[in-house]
Amino acid sequence: MLTVYSEKHALHNPRGELCGGELVVPFECPARVEHILQRVKKVALGDIIAPGNFGIEAVARVHDPAYVRFLESCWRQWSAAGYRGDAIATVWPARGMQQRIPEHIEGKLGYYALACETAITRGTWEAARASVDVALTAQAALRDGERAAFALCRPPGHHAAADLFGGYCFINNAAVATQAFIDQGAERVALLDVDFHHGNGSQAVFYDRSDIMFLSLHGDPKYAFPHFLGYADETGCGAGEGYNHNYPMGPGTCFSTWGEALADACRNIRNYAPDALVVSLGVDTFEHDPISFFRLTSEDFRRYGATIARLDLPTLFVMEGGYAVDEIGINAVNVLEGYEGR
């Protein structure tokens, strides 16, 4: 299987993350990708290539242009305001407040931020642009005849909505790649999110669409980030009614329960008969992940990779979360090896 990877991911390297009332070493760190890359090489998964340089047009098919301009200029504005730390939101337009975009960067950050755990640094924009180029390069490989490809993206993307960043995400790599399939002639595409956290950004982008089916297996938002989206009764709206499928699961979920949800998602995908499948591949469902409460084992990742393969669709894997750094390479590559029947 082809892997697409960019060294520029390391340009996004926040100094800290707010977690449990403390400033901690960020869970989403450059070491995540390096562990996966080492495992890809160790098992000889396939060729590893650098991404091509895609324009901003593909990003603008999913994200609001003003939001894209904000991401591109945020660090300059933050630095010009005299701030010395990473750019982190501290105020939001809460219920009853105006939904206007302030002029000052402190206000802009809050307007566009989903949560305060996600910092913007000097290198964030360049890393995010490289990450979406990774996804688009892998998508282009499928367009040109590859049966499957792995986009080793960082920063991840599935929490980024049309005009929101957060959950470590800035540009929604999987959503941009999914839209690219449609723009290149696909009639229907399925986007399957297996990250522990609900793909709120992807859902929001495609919620009123019937040409893209979104399916997400995730921690119940009553207990898990992002808390305010991902319930089972969210089924789409307008033309998209019936094309959004959420599978929220509670603390302690093991593979027997998770696998049943995946089997139902796969039945929905088969009935939908898409031209391609995009998988938002988060491996934070692992039993030892520090910020989840599922109990999947390393071998379970191989098993569900084989399940996805039985859909027999051109499949693009886009890396999302996974924060047990020592095991992330094994778990992510186990999915890909399971898919290939190794």
CSV table of C-alpha atoms in Angstrom, one decimal:
chain,number,residue,atom,x,y,z
A,1,MET,CA,0.0,0.0,0.0
A,2,LEU,CA,1.2,3.4,-0.9
A,3,THR,CA,2.0,5.8,2.0
A,4,VAL,CA,2.1,9.6,1.5
A,5,TYR,CA,4.1,11.5,4.2
A,6,SER,CA,5.5,15.0,4.7
A,7,GLU,CA,8.3,16.1,7.0
A,8,LYS,CA,6.5,19.4,7.4
A,9,HIS,CA,4.2,17.9,9.9
A,10,ALA,CA,6.9,18.7,12.6
A,11,LEU,CA,6.5,22.4,12.0
A,12,HIS,CA,3.4,22.2,14.2
A,13,ASN,CA,4.8,21.6,17.6
A,14,PRO,CA,2.9,23.4,20.4
A,15,ARG,CA,4.6,24.0,23.7
A,16,GLY,CA,1.8,22.8,25.9
A,17,GLU,CA,-1.9,21.7,26.1
A,18,LEU,CA,-4.5,22.6,28.7
A,19,CYS,CA,-5.8,19.3,30.1
A,20,GLY,CA,-7.6,18.8,33.4
A,21,GLY,CA,-6.8,22.3,34.5
A,22,GLU,CA,-3.1,21.8,34.0
A,23,LEU,CA,-0.7,22.8,31.2
A,24,VAL,CA,0.7,19.4,30.0
A,25,VAL,CA,2.9,18.1,27.3
A,26,PRO,CA,0.7,17.9,24.2
A,27,PHE,CA,-0.8,14.5,23.4
A,28,GLU,CA,-0.8,15.5,19.7
A,29,CYS,CA,2.9,15.7,19.0
A,30,PRO,CA,5.3,15.0,16.1
A,31,ALA,CA,6.4,11.7,17.6
A,32,ARG,CA,3.0,10.2,16.7
A,33,VAL,CA,3.8,10.3,13.0
A,34,GLU,CA,7.4,9.3,13.3
A,35,HIS,CA,6.3,6.1,15.2
A,36,ILE,CA,3.8,5.3,12.4
A,37,LEU,CA,6.4,6.0,9.7
A,38,GLN,CA,8.9,3.7,11.3
A,39,ARG,CA,6.3,0.9,11.5
A,40,VAL,CA,5.4,1.4,7.8
A,41,LYS,CA,9.0,0.9,6.9
A,42,LYS,CA,9.6,-2.0,9.3
A,43,VAL,CA,6.8,-4.1,7.8
A,44,ALA,CA,7.6,-3.0,4.2
A,45,LEU,CA,4.0,-1.8,3.7
A,46,GLY,CA,4.8,-0.2,0.4
A,47,ASP,CA,6.3,2.8,-1.3
A,48,ILE,CA,6.5,6.1,0.7
A,49,ILE,CA,6.2,9.3,-1.3
A,50,ALA,CA,6.2,13.0,-0.5
A,51,PRO,CA,3.0,15.0,-1.3
A,52,GLY,CA,2.4,17.1,-4.4
A,53,ASN,CA,1.7,20.8,-4.1
A,54,PHE,CA,-2.1,21.3,-4.4
A,55,GLY,CA,-3.6,24.8,-4.5
A,56,ILE,CA,-6.0,26.2,-2.0
A,57,GLU,CA,-8.9,25.7,-4.3
A,58,ALA,CA,-9.6,22.2,-3.0
A,59,VAL,CA,-9.5,23.4,0.6
A,60,ALA,CA,-12.0,26.2,-0.3
A,61,ARG,CA,-14.5,23.5,-1.5
A,62,VAL,CA,-14.9,22.6,2.1
A,63,HIS,CA,-13.8,25.5,4.3
A,64,ASP,CA,-15.1,29.1,4.4
A,65,PRO,CA,-12.6,31.4,2.7
A,66,ALA,CA,-12.5,33.9,5.6
A,67,TYR,CA,-11.6,31.0,7.9
A,68,VAL,CA,-8.8,29.9,5.6
A,69,ARG,CA,-7.5,33.5,5.6
A,70,PHE,CA,-7.6,33.5,9.4
A,71,LEU,CA,-5.6,30.3,9.6
A,72,GLU,CA,-3.0,31.7,7.2
A,73,SER,CA,-2.6,35.0,9.0
A,74,CYS,CA,-3.2,34.0,12.7
A,75,TRP,CA,0.4,33.7,13.8
A,76,ARG,CA,1.4,37.0,12.2
A,77,GLN,CA,-1.5,38.8,13.9
A,78,TRP,CA,-0.8,37.1,17.2
A,79,SER,CA,2.9,38.0,17.1
A,80,ALA,CA,2.1,41.6,16.0
A,81,ALA,CA,-0.2,41.9,19.1
A,82,GLY,CA,2.9,41.3,21.2
A,83,TYR,CA,2.0,37.9,22.6
A,84,ARG,CA,4.9,35.6,23.2
A,85,GLY,CA,3.3,32.2,23.7
A,86,ASP,CA,1.3,29.9,21.4
A,87,ALA,CA,-2.0,31.3,20.1
A,88,ILE,CA,-4.7,29.8,22.3
A,89,ALA,CA,-8.3,30.9,22.4
A,90,THR,CA,-9.5,32.2,25.8
A,91,VAL,CA,-13.0,33.6,25.0
A,92,TRP,CA,-15.9,32.4,22.8
A,93,PRO,CA,-19.2,33.8,21.4
A,94,ALA,CA,-21.4,32.0,23.9
A,95,ARG,CA,-25.2,31.8,24.0
A,96,GLY,CA,-26.8,35.3,23.8
A,97,MET,CA,-23.7,36.9,22.4
A,98,GLN,CA,-23.1,38.5,19.0
A,99,GLN,CA,-21.7,36.2,16.3
A,100,ARG,CA,-19.6,38.9,14.8
A,101,ILE,CA,-15.9,38.4,13.9
A,102,PRO,CA,-13.8,40.8,16.0
A,103,GLU,CA,-10.9,42.8,14.6
A,104,HIS,CA,-8.5,41.8,17.4
A,105,ILE,CA,-6.7,38.5,17.1
A,106,GLU,CA,-7.8,37.4,20.6
A,107,GLY,CA,-11.4,37.7,19.5
A,108,LYS,CA,-10.8,36.1,16.1
A,109,LEU,CA,-9.3,33.1,17.8
A,110,GLY,CA,-12.3,32.6,20.0
A,111,TYR,CA,-14.7,33.1,17.1
A,112,TYR,CA,-13.0,30.3,15.0
A,113,ALA,CA,-12.1,28.0,17.9
A,114,LEU,CA,-14.0,24.9,19.0
A,115,ALA,CA,-12.0,24.4,22.2
A,116,CYS,CA,-8.9,25.7,24.0
A,117,GLU,CA,-6.7,22.6,23.9
A,118,THR,CA,-5.6,23.4,20.4
A,119,ALA,CA,-2.8,25.9,19.9
A,120,ILE,CA,-1.7,27.7,16.7
A,121,THR,CA,2.1,28.1,16.4
A,122,ARG,CA,4.5,29.7,14.0
A,123,GLY,CA,4.6,26.6,11.8
A,124,THR,CA,0.9,25.5,12.1
A,125,TRP,CA,-0.3,26.9,8.8
A,126,GLU,CA,2.5,25.4,6.8
A,127,ALA,CA,2.1,22.0,8.5
A,128,ALA,CA,-1.7,22.1,8.0
A,129,ARG,CA,-1.3,22.9,4.3
A,130,ALA,CA,1.2,20.0,3.9
A,131,SER,CA,-1.2,17.7,5.7
A,132,VAL,CA,-4.0,18.3,3.3
A,133,ASP,CA,-1.6,18.0,0.4
A,134,VAL,CA,-0.8,14.5,1.8
A,135,ALA,CA,-4.5,13.6,1.7
A,136,LEU,CA,-5.0,15.0,-1.8
A,137,THR,CA,-1.9,13.2,-3.1
A,138,ALA,CA,-3.1,9.9,-1.7
A,139,GLN,CA,-6.6,10.6,-3.2
A,140,ALA,CA,-5.1,11.3,-6.5
A,141,ALA,CA,-3.3,7.9,-6.4
A,142,LEU,CA,-6.7,6.2,-6.1
A,143,ARG,CA,-8.1,8.4,-8.9
A,144,ASP,CA,-5.2,7.1,-11.0
A,145,GLY,CA,-5.8,3.4,-10.3
A,146,GLU,CA,-4.5,2.5,-6.8
A,147,ARG,CA,-6.9,0.3,-4.9
A,148,ALA,CA,-5.9,1.7,-1.5
A,149,ALA,CA,-3.6,4.4,-0.1
A,150,PHE,CA,-2.6,5.7,3.3
A,151,ALA,CA,-2.4,9.5,3.9
A,152,LEU,CA,-0.1,9.9,7.0
A,153,CYS,CA,-1.6,13.3,7.9
A,154,ARG,CA,-0.6,15.5,10.7
A,155,PRO,CA,-2.2,17.7,12.0
A,156,PRO,CA,-5.3,15.6,11.9
A,157,GLY,CA,-8.5,17.0,10.5
A,158,HIS,CA,-11.9,15.5,11.4
A,159,HIS,CA,-12.8,18.0,14.1
A,160,ALA,CA,-12.4,21.0,11.7
A,161,ALA,CA,-15.7,22.3,10.4
A,162,ALA,CA,-16.1,24.8,7.6
A,163,ASP,CA,-15.1,27.6,9.9
A,164,LEU,CA,-13.9,26.0,13.1
A,165,PHE,CA,-10.6,24.6,14.4
A,166,GLY,CA,-10.1,22.5,17.5
A,167,GLY,CA,-9.5,19.0,18.7
A,168,TYR,CA,-6.0,19.4,17.2
A,169,CYS,CA,-7.5,19.9,13.8
A,170,PHE,CA,-7.3,22.9,11.4
A,171,ILE,CA,-8.1,21.7,7.8
A,172,ASN,CA,-10.4,18.7,7.5
A,173,ASN,CA,-8.1,16.5,5.4
A,174,ALA,CA,-10.6,13.6,5.0
A,175,ALA,CA,-13.4,16.0,4.0
A,176,VAL,CA,-11.3,17.8,1.4
A,177,ALA,CA,-10.3,14.4,-0.1
A,178,THR,CA,-13.9,13.2,0.0
A,179,GLN,CA,-15.0,16.3,-1.8
A,180,ALA,CA,-12.2,15.8,-4.4
A,181,PHE,CA,-13.7,12.4,-5.3
A,182,ILE,CA,-17.1,14.1,-6.0
A,183,ASP,CA,-15.4,16.9,-8.0
A,184,GLN,CA,-13.7,14.3,-10.1
A,185,GLY,CA,-16.9,12.6,-11.1
A,186,ALA,CA,-17.8,10.2,-8.3
A,187,GLU,CA,-21.6,10.1,-7.7
A,188,ARG,CA,-21.4,8.9,-4.1
A,189,VAL,CA,-18.6,8.6,-1.5
A,190,ALA,CA,-18.8,7.1,2.0
A,191,LEU,CA,-16.7,8.7,4.8
A,192,LEU,CA,-16.2,6.2,7.7
A,193,ASP,CA,-14.8,7.7,10.9
A,194,VAL,CA,-13.3,5.1,13.3
A,195,ASP,CA,-11.5,7.6,15.6
A,196,PHE,CA,-12.5,7.4,19.3
A,197,HIS,CA,-13.8,11.0,19.1
A,198,HIS,CA,-16.8,12.0,17.0
A,199,GLY,CA,-15.9,13.6,13.6
A,200,ASN,CA,-18.0,16.6,14.3
A,201,GLY,CA,-16.3,18.7,11.6
A,202,SER,CA,-16.9,16.1,8.9
A,203,GLN,CA,-20.5,15.6,10.0
A,204,ALA,CA,-21.2,19.4,9.9
A,205,VAL,CA,-19.6,19.8,6.4
A,206,PHE,CA,-21.7,17.1,4.8
A,207,TYR,CA,-24.9,17.0,7.0
A,208,ASP,CA,-27.2,18.2,4.3
A,209,ARG,CA,-25.7,16.1,1.5
A,210,SER,CA,-26.9,12.8,-0.1
A,211,ASP,CA,-23.9,12.3,-2.3
A,212,ILE,CA,-21.7,11.8,0.8
A,213,MET,CA,-22.6,9.3,3.5
A,214,PHE,CA,-21.0,10.0,6.9
A,215,LEU,CA,-20.7,7.2,9.5
A,216,SER,CA,-18.9,7.7,12.8
A,217,LEU,CA,-18.1,5.1,15.6
A,218,HIS,CA,-17.1,7.0,18.7
A,219,GLY,CA,-17.3,7.6,22.4
A,220,ASP,CA,-20.7,8.7,23.6
A,221,PRO,CA,-20.7,12.6,23.6
A,222,LYS,CA,-22.4,12.5,27.0
A,223,TYR,CA,-19.0,11.5,28.3
A,224,ALA,CA,-16.5,12.3,25.5
A,225,PHE,CA,-15.1,15.2,23.5
A,226,PRO,CA,-16.5,17.0,21.5
A,227,HIS,CA,-19.6,16.6,23.8
A,228,PHE,CA,-22.0,18.7,21.7
A,229,LEU,CA,-22.3,16.6,18.6
A,230,GLY,CA,-22.4,12.9,17.8
A,231,TYR,CA,-25.7,11.6,19.1
A,232,ALA,CA,-27.5,8.8,17.4
A,233,ASP,CA,-30.5,10.9,16.5
A,234,GLU,CA,-28.4,13.2,14.3
A,235,THR,CA,-29.3,11.6,10.9
A,236,GLY,CA,-28.8,14.5,8.4
A,237,CYS,CA,-31.1,17.3,7.3
A,238,GLY,CA,-32.7,18.3,4.0
A,239,ALA,CA,-31.3,16.3,1.1
A,240,GLY,CA,-28.9,14.7,3.6
A,241,GLU,CA,-31.7,13.1,5.8
A,242,GLY,CA,-30.8,9.5,6.4
A,243,TYR,CA,-27.2,9.8,5.2
A,244,ASN,CA,-25.6,10.5,8.5
A,245,HIS,CA,-25.0,7.6,10.9
A,246,ASN,CA,-23.6,8.0,14.4
A,247,TYR,CA,-22.7,5.0,16.7
A,248,PRO,CA,-22.0,6.5,20.1
A,249,MET,CA,-20.7,3.9,22.7
A,250,GLY,CA,-20.0,4.2,26.4
A,251,PRO,CA,-17.0,3.7,28.7
A,252,GLY,CA,-15.4,0.3,28.6
A,253,THR,CA,-16.5,-0.6,25.1
A,254,CYS,CA,-14.6,-3.6,23.8
A,255,PHE,CA,-14.2,-5.0,20.3
A,256,SER,CA,-17.3,-7.2,20.5
A,257,THR,CA,-19.6,-4.2,20.9
A,258,TRP,CA,-17.5,-1.9,18.7
A,259,GLY,CA,-17.3,-4.6,16.0
A,260,GLU,CA,-21.1,-4.9,15.9
A,261,ALA,CA,-21.3,-1.1,15.3
A,262,LEU,CA,-18.7,-1.4,12.5
A,263,ALA,CA,-20.7,-4.3,10.9
A,264,ASP,CA,-23.8,-2.2,10.9
A,265,ALA,CA,-21.9,0.7,9.4
A,266,CYS,CA,-20.6,-1.6,6.7
A,267,ARG,CA,-24.1,-2.8,5.9
A,268,ASN,CA,-25.1,0.8,5.4
A,269,ILE,CA,-22.1,1.5,3.2
A,270,ARG,CA,-22.9,-1.6,1.0
A,271,ASN,CA,-26.5,-0.5,0.6
A,272,TYR,CA,-25.4,3.0,-0.3
A,273,ALA,CA,-23.0,1.5,-3.0
A,274,PRO,CA,-20.5,4.4,-3.1
A,275,ASP,CA,-17.8,4.8,-5.7
A,276,ALA,CA,-15.1,5.2,-3.1
A,277,LEU,CA,-14.5,4.9,0.7
A,278,VAL,CA,-12.6,7.4,2.8
A,279,VAL,CA,-11.6,6.2,6.3
A,280,SER,CA,-10.8,8.7,9.0
A,281,LEU,CA,-8.3,6.4,10.8
A,282,GLY,CA,-8.0,7.2,14.4
A,283,VAL,CA,-6.5,4.6,16.6
A,284,ASP,CA,-7.3,6.2,20.0
A,285,THR,CA,-9.8,3.4,20.5
A,286,PHE,CA,-6.8,1.5,21.9
A,287,GLU,CA,-7.2,0.1,25.4
A,288,HIS,CA,-4.2,2.1,26.7
A,289,ASP,CA,-4.8,5.4,25.0
A,290,PRO,CA,-4.6,8.2,27.5
A,291,ILE,CA,-7.6,10.3,26.3
A,292,SER,CA,-10.2,7.6,25.5
A,293,PHE,CA,-12.3,5.0,27.3
A,294,PHE,CA,-12.6,2.2,24.7
A,295,ARG,CA,-10.8,-1.2,25.1
A,296,LEU,CA,-9.6,-2.3,21.7
A,297,THR,CA,-6.4,-4.4,21.5
A,298,SER,CA,-3.7,-4.2,19.0
A,299,GLU,CA,-5.0,-7.3,17.3
A,300,ASP,CA,-8.5,-5.9,17.0
A,301,PHE,CA,-7.1,-3.2,14.6
A,302,ARG,CA,-6.0,-5.9,12.3
A,303,ARG,CA,-9.4,-7.6,12.5
A,304,TYR,CA,-11.3,-4.5,11.6
A,305,GLY,CA,-8.9,-3.7,8.7
A,306,ALA,CA,-10.0,-7.0,7.2
A,307,THR,CA,-13.6,-6.1,7.7
A,308,ILE,CA,-13.2,-2.8,5.8
A,309,ALA,CA,-11.4,-4.7,3.0
A,310,ARG,CA,-14.5,-6.9,2.5
A,311,LEU,CA,-16.4,-3.8,1.3
A,312,ASP,CA,-14.2,-4.1,-1.8
A,313,LEU,CA,-14.1,-0.4,-2.5
A,314,PRO,CA,-11.3,1.9,-3.5
A,315,THR,CA,-10.2,3.0,0.0
A,316,LEU,CA,-8.3,6.1,1.2
A,317,PHE,CA,-7.1,5.9,4.8
A,318,VAL,CA,-6.5,9.3,6.3
A,319,MET,CA,-4.7,9.5,9.7
A,320,GLU,CA,-6.5,11.2,12.5
A,321,GLY,CA,-6.0,10.5,16.3
A,322,GLY,CA,-4.2,8.1,18.5
A,323,TYR,CA,-2.1,9.2,21.5
A,324,ALA,CA,-0.6,6.0,23.0
A,325,VAL,CA,2.7,7.0,21.2
A,326,ASP,CA,4.6,3.8,21.9
A,327,GLU,CA,1.8,1.7,20.2
A,328,ILE,CA,0.4,4.0,17.7
A,329,GLY,CA,2.6,2.7,14.9
A,330,ILE,CA,1.6,-0.9,15.5
A,331,ASN,CA,-2.1,-0.1,15.8
A,332,ALA,CA,-2.3,2.1,12.7
A,333,VAL,CA,-0.3,-0.2,10.5
A,334,ASN,CA,-2.2,-3.3,11.9
A,335,VAL,CA,-5.4,-1.8,10.3
A,336,LEU,CA,-3.6,-1.4,7.0
A,337,GLU,CA,-2.1,-4.9,7.1
A,338,GLY,CA,-5.4,-6.3,8.1
A,339,TYR,CA,-6.9,-4.6,5.1
A,340,GLU,CA,-4.3,-6.1,2.8
A,341,GLY,CA,-4.8,-9.6,4.3
A,342,ARG,CA,-1.3,-9.9,5.7
